[in-house]
Amino acid sequence: MNVIDITGLCKQFTGKRMTKVDALKGIDLKIAQGEIFGFLGPNGAGKSTTIKCLMGLIRPTAGTAAIMGEQIGSVASRAKIGFLPENPAFYDYLTAEEYLRFVGKTFKMPEALLTRRADETLKQLELWDARKRPMRGYSKGMVQRVGLAQTMIHDPDLYILDEPMSGLDPIGRALVKDIILDLKKRGKSVFFSTHITDDVEKVCDRVGVIVKGQLEALDSVENIVRQGIEGYMVQTRLSRGNHEALGGFAVARTNETFIEYFVPVAGFNEFMALAGQHSVEVTLVETKRKDLESFFLEIVGKGK
Amino acid sequence: MIKTASVTLIGLILYGILILPFTTYLHNKPFVEKLGYVPSVPAFKTIAADQKELVAASLVLKVLIYFGGLVEKSESQLAIPPDYMSMSRLLHGAVKLDPYNMDAYYFAQSFLTWDVKQYKLANDLLDYGMKYRTWDWCLPFFAGFNSAFFLKDYAAAAGYYQRAGELSGSDLSKLLAGRYMQESGQTELAIGYLSAMVKGEHNPALKKNYQIRLTAFQEAHRIEVARDHYRESRGAIPAMIGQLVSGGFLSPPPRDPYGGEFYLEGDGKVATTSKYAFAKVKNKSLKNAGDVNERH
Amino acid sequence: MTTIIGITLKGIFRDRVFQGIMVTACAFVLIPGLATLSMRQVTELSLTLTLSLISFIMLMLSVFLGGTSLWKDIERRYTFSVLGLPLSRQGYLLGRFGGTALFLLLVAVVLGIAAGAVVAFTASVHPPDRPIVWGTVALCILFDVLKYILLIAVAFLISTVSTSFFLPVFGTIATFLAGGVTQQVYEYIHSPASKNLSPIMKQLATGLYYLLPNFSAFDLKVNAIYGLPVPANGLFLTVAYFVVYVGLLLSFSAAIFSRREMR
C-alpha cells in the first residue's frame, strides 16, 4: 500500500485583482511504505503548497490525494503521521515539554507512554535542558528541533516534513540526517521537501523535482547517480609504456610522474585494451559523474 | 545618555511651569462648561450601552460636586448663584437613564422648590419617580409637602401624604396630613418637613442648607408663638416685632440666618426681608428649566 | 477540544491577563469611599459602581480576547502546526471559544466575590432602605457573563472571515453598541412618534432588530441595584435566546472556519 497517493492534484490561487495563479498543475505521486522521498524544487515551485494540501490546510482545486488510504482533509488522514510545517511556530507561552504533551494528547496517547516518549524525544533532540522554559525564549534552531520532536512523539509510520533542515546549524543538520536514516532503518516512510540537494543525496531513496507546479522528474537516487556517469578519470605513470598510442584520448592533467586522461564511458574498454598493449601502467581509475546538484539545476533550467 | 537625561529634565521643568496655569484654567472654567451639556437622552442611552445606571449616577454626582463646591467656597452661603437650569437638566437626564436613581429626585427636590420655585416641575419629576420607586415613601412625602406648602393644593397634598403614610408605615406623614392642611399651619409644616430632611441627610453641604432653613423657620415659629401670647394678653396683634421683644414675649430677639430682618405683615403674618434665601436668584435663567421636562 | 480549552486557558493566564484584571480590580477598594458621595443611596451607588466595573472588565476581555484569539493564531502561524494535528477545525474553534468563555466566567466569579465583599461592607456602614437581594445581584452578574459570552461568539464569527486585527475588535465593539440599542430603536419605530419615517427605513431597522443580538434582555443591573423582582419567565426566555443565538453564531463560525484556507 502506498502511504501517500496523489492523483492529478491542482491548486489555483486567486491573487490580487482576481488574477489566477496556478500553483500546482496536476501532480501525480505515490510514496511507498518504508520509502524516504525527497521533494526538491526551487523556492515558490509548489513544495509547500503540495504539503499544505496533504495536511488539509488548503483545499485542492482539482485532483485527489490520500494518506494511508484516508482522504486528505479528514481528521483520520492526519491521525497517523508526524507533520513539521515550514518555519514552524508553536504556542510560545508553553514549554517544549508542555507542547509535546499537548501534541501527544491530540494523538490520544496513553499517559504513561506519553511521559516516556516526551522524555525520549526531548533528549534525542537535545532539548532536555530547555524543556521547562517557555518556547518564546528559544532560538530558531531550538524551535525547529521542537518541531521535529512533535512529529516523533507518537512514533508515526509516516513523516511529512517541510524543509526540516532549515534554520539548523551543521550539527543540527547532521542530527536530522541521522534521525531520518534511523527512521529508514525502522521501516518508516518520510516525505520531506528541501531545496538543498546534498540533503537528498545522503538520505533519500527517491527524488521528485517540482518546478512551477509540475513534477519534472521522479526517479530513484540510484538511477540518477548511475545515469549521471559521464566517464572516467584514468591516471597513468608517465615513466612507463608508450603514451602516444593513447593520443586519441583527452589529457586532463599532467605532471612529472603522472598523466591523467578523461575517458568517456563508451571508450573505456578501448582505452584499457590500448593501455595493456602498450604497457601503460594504470595507477587509478575514478568515476566522473554529474552530482545531484547539477542534475537538479539542469531540470530547473529546462523548466524555465 | 546625558542627552536623554537633559531632555527628560527639560520636560519635567516645562510640566512644572505648565501645570499651574492649566489647573487654574480648569478650575475657573465657567460653571455651565463644568457641568457640561447633556446630549439628547436617546443619544446618551446609546452611548451608555449597558452602563446606564453608572452614567446616571455620574451625572448626579457631577451636579452634587458642583453644588457642594459652591456652598463650601462661600462658607455655606451661596455667593455665586448656582446654574440651576443646567443642574435641573442634568438631573432630568439622569432619571431618564435610571428612573430609580433616588439621589436625582432628592436633590432636584432640594433646590427646585425653595430656590428655583419651580414647584410644578418638581412635582412632575416626583410623579415620574413614583411610577418606578413604588416602595419609596420619600417621593410622595416630598410631593405632598410641595403641594401643601407651595402650591396650596391641599387635596393633592392629602393624597400624597396618604400614600407616603401607607408606604412608610410611620405616623409622620399621617400626622402632617391631619394637622397642617391649612394656611395657619404653614410654618409648623415646614419645620416638620425640614426636621425630617435634616435628620436623614448625610451630605454636609445639603445638611447645612436644610439646617439654616430649619433655623429660620424655627425662628419664625418662635415669633408666631410670641405673637399669639401677645394677642392673648393684650387683645390685639402687635404691629412690630420690637413690641414682642420689649414686652418680654420674645427672648432673645429673633435672628434670620439668611441675614434678613423678620417683620410682621398687616394681618400679623411673620415674614422676612430675606425671603428665606441668601441671594436673589435670577428667575429669567430658570424659566427654561421647565422646558427640559417637556422636551422628554 | 478539551485539550484546546486547556491550552487556551493556559495561554490567557501566561499572558498575565488575569494579573492585569486583578490590578484593575483594585479599583474596588475605592468604591466604598466613592459611594458615600451619594446622598440617599450609598449602597445602591456602590452596587452600581461594582457591577459597572465588572461589566467593563468583561467587555474589554470579550472584545480583546475574543477578537484576537483566532487572529493571533493565524498571524503567528500557530495554525499550521496545530491544524496539522488530528484535530478538526470545528473542534479547534470551539475549544478556543470555550477556553475564552470559561476564563470570562472564572473572572466573573472572582470579581463577583470581591464585589459582594465591597457592597456588604458599604451596606454595613450605610444600611440601605431596602435590603440587598443577593440572589438578584448574582443573577445580574451571571447574565452579564452570558451577554459577554455571546459577544465573544460574535467576535469569533467576525474573526473567521477577517484577516486583520481591526475588523474583529471594532466589529465587536460596534455590535456591542448596536446590540444595546436595538430594543429601543425597535420600540421607537413601532411607536406613533416614528410615523414620518420611511417604510423602507422601518423595515431595515426591523430586519436589523432580528439579525443583531439583543443585549438589553441580559441587563439586570437595575433589578440588582434596586432589588426589583426579576420575572422568571423572562429569564428563561433570555437563556433560551442565548443558547440558540450562540449556537447559530458558532455553527456559522465553524462552517466558515473549516472552509478557510491556511495559506
Coordinates of N, CA and C in Angstrom, one line a residue, chain B residues 42 45-47 49-54 57 60-61 64-65 98 100-103 106-107 133 135 138 196-197 200-203 206, chain C residues 34 37-41 44-45 48-49 51-53 55-56 126 129-130 144 147-148 176-177 180-181 184 219 221-222 225-226 228:
Chain B
P42 N -31.9 60.1 24.1 CA -31.7 58.8 23.3 C -30.3 58.6 22.9
K45 N -28.4 57.4 25.8 CA -28.7 56.0 26.1 C -27.9 55.1 25.3
T46 N -27.7 55.5 24.0 CA -27.0 54.6 23.1 C -25.5 54.5 23.5
I47 N -24.9 55.7 23.9 CA -23.5 55.7 24.2 C -23.3 54.9 25.6
A49 N -24.7 52.4 26.6 CA -24.8 51.0 26.4 C -25.4 50.3 27.7
D50 N -24.6 49.4 28.3 CA -25.2 48.7 29.4 C -24.8 49.4 30.7
Q51 N -24.3 50.6 30.6 CA -23.9 51.3 31.8 C -24.8 52.5 32.2
K52 N -26.1 52.4 31.9 CA -27.0 53.5 32.1 C -27.0 54.0 33.5
E53 N -27.0 53.0 34.4 CA -27.1 53.3 35.9 C -25.8 54.1 36.3
L54 N -24.7 53.7 35.7 CA -23.4 54.3 36.0 C -23.4 55.8 35.5
A57 N -25.7 57.9 37.6 CA -25.1 58.2 38.9 C -24.0 59.3 38.7
V60 N -25.5 62.7 38.4 CA -26.0 63.2 39.7 C -24.8 63.7 40.5
L61 N -23.7 62.9 40.5 CA -22.6 63.2 41.3 C -21.9 64.5 40.8
L64 N -23.9 67.3 42.1 CA -23.6 67.3 43.6 C -22.3 68.0 43.9
I65 N -21.3 67.6 43.2 CA -19.9 68.1 43.5 C -19.9 69.6 43.1
D98 N -31.8 56.3 34.4 CA -32.0 55.4 35.5 C -33.2 56.0 36.3
Y100 N -34.7 55.0 38.6 CA -34.7 54.6 40.0 C -33.8 55.4 40.9
N101 N -33.0 56.3 40.2 CA -31.9 57.0 41.0 C -32.5 58.0 42.0
M102 N -32.5 57.6 43.3 CA -33.1 58.4 44.3 C -32.4 59.7 44.5
D103 N -31.1 59.7 44.3 CA -30.3 60.9 44.5 C -30.8 62.0 43.7
Y106 N -34.1 63.4 45.0 CA -33.9 64.0 46.2 C -33.2 65.4 46.1
F107 N -32.2 65.4 45.2 CA -31.5 66.7 45.0 C -32.3 67.7 44.3
R133 N -40.2 54.0 41.7 CA -39.9 53.7 43.1 C -41.2 53.5 43.8
W135 N -42.0 51.6 46.1 CA -41.9 51.3 47.5 C -41.5 52.5 48.4
C138 N -40.6 58.5 50.4 CA -40.0 59.8 50.3 C -40.6 60.7 49.2
A196 N -37.3 66.5 59.3 CA -37.2 65.1 58.7 C -36.0 65.1 57.7
M197 N -35.9 66.2 56.9 CA -34.8 66.3 55.9 C -33.4 66.3 56.6
G200 N -32.3 63.0 58.0 CA -31.9 61.9 57.0 C -30.8 62.3 56.1
E201 N -30.2 63.5 56.3 CA -29.2 63.9 55.4 C -27.8 63.6 55.8
H202 N -27.0 63.0 54.9 CA -25.6 62.7 55.3 C -24.6 63.7 54.6
N203 N -25.1 64.2 53.5 CA -24.2 65.2 52.7 C -24.1 66.5 53.5
L206 N -25.6 69.8 52.0 CA -27.1 69.8 52.0 C -27.6 69.9 53.4
Chain C
L34 N -16.1 56.2 47.3 CA -16.8 57.0 46.2 C -18.3 57.0 46.4
L37 N -20.5 59.6 48.3 CA -20.8 60.9 47.7 C -22.3 60.9 47.5
S38 N -22.9 59.7 47.5 CA -24.4 59.7 47.3 C -25.1 60.2 48.5
M39 N -26.3 60.8 48.3 CA -27.0 61.4 49.5 C -27.9 60.3 50.1
R40 N -28.6 59.6 49.2 CA -29.7 58.8 49.6 C -29.6 57.3 49.3
Q41 N -28.5 57.0 48.5 CA -28.4 55.6 48.1 C -26.9 55.2 48.0
E44 N -26.7 51.5 47.0 CA -27.1 51.4 45.7 C -26.0 51.9 44.7
L45 N -25.4 53.0 45.1 CA -24.3 53.5 44.3 C -23.1 52.6 44.3
T48 N -24.0 49.9 41.9 CA -23.9 50.4 40.5 C -22.4 50.4 40.1
L49 N -21.5 50.9 41.0 CA -20.1 51.1 40.6 C -19.5 49.7 40.4
L51 N -20.9 46.7 39.8 CA -21.5 46.0 38.7 C -20.9 46.6 37.4
S52 N -20.8 47.9 37.4 CA -20.3 48.6 36.2 C -18.9 48.2 35.9
L53 N -18.1 48.2 37.0 CA -16.7 47.8 36.8 C -16.5 46.4 36.3
S55 N -18.7 44.7 34.6 CA -19.2 44.7 33.2 C -18.1 45.3 32.3
F56 N -17.5 46.3 32.7 CA -16.5 47.0 31.9 C -15.3 46.0 31.6
H126 N -23.5 52.0 55.8 CA -24.7 52.8 55.4 C -25.8 51.8 55.1
D129 N -32.1 51.4 52.6 CA -33.5 51.4 52.9 C -34.1 50.1 52.7
R130 N -33.7 49.5 51.6 CA -34.3 48.2 51.2 C -33.1 47.2 51.2
D144 N -24.7 39.0 32.9 CA -23.7 39.8 32.2 C -22.7 38.8 31.5
K147 N -24.1 37.5 28.4 CA -24.1 38.6 27.4 C -22.7 38.7 26.8
Y148 N -21.7 38.7 27.6 CA -20.3 38.8 27.0 C -19.8 37.5 26.4
F176 N -21.6 45.4 19.9 CA -22.0 45.6 21.3 C -22.8 46.8 21.5
L177 N -22.4 47.9 20.9 CA -23.2 49.2 21.0 C -24.5 49.0 20.3
G180 N -27.0 46.9 22.1 CA -27.6 47.5 23.3 C -28.8 48.4 23.0
V181 N -28.9 48.9 21.8 CA -30.0 49.8 21.4 C -31.0 49.3 20.5
Q184 N -34.5 49.6 21.8 CA -35.0 51.0 21.9 C -35.5 51.4 20.5
D219 N -29.6 42.6 30.6 CA -29.2 43.7 31.6 C -30.1 43.7 32.8
K221 N -29.1 45.0 35.7 CA -28.4 45.9 36.7 C -29.4 46.6 37.5
V222 N -30.4 47.2 36.9 CA -31.4 47.9 37.6 C -32.1 47.1 38.7
I225 N -29.5 46.5 41.5 CA -29.2 47.7 42.3 C -30.3 48.1 43.2
Y226 N -31.5 48.0 42.7 CA -32.7 48.5 43.5 C -33.5 47.3 44.0
L228 N -35.2 45.1 42.6 CA -36.5 44.8 41.9 C -36.7 43.4 41.6

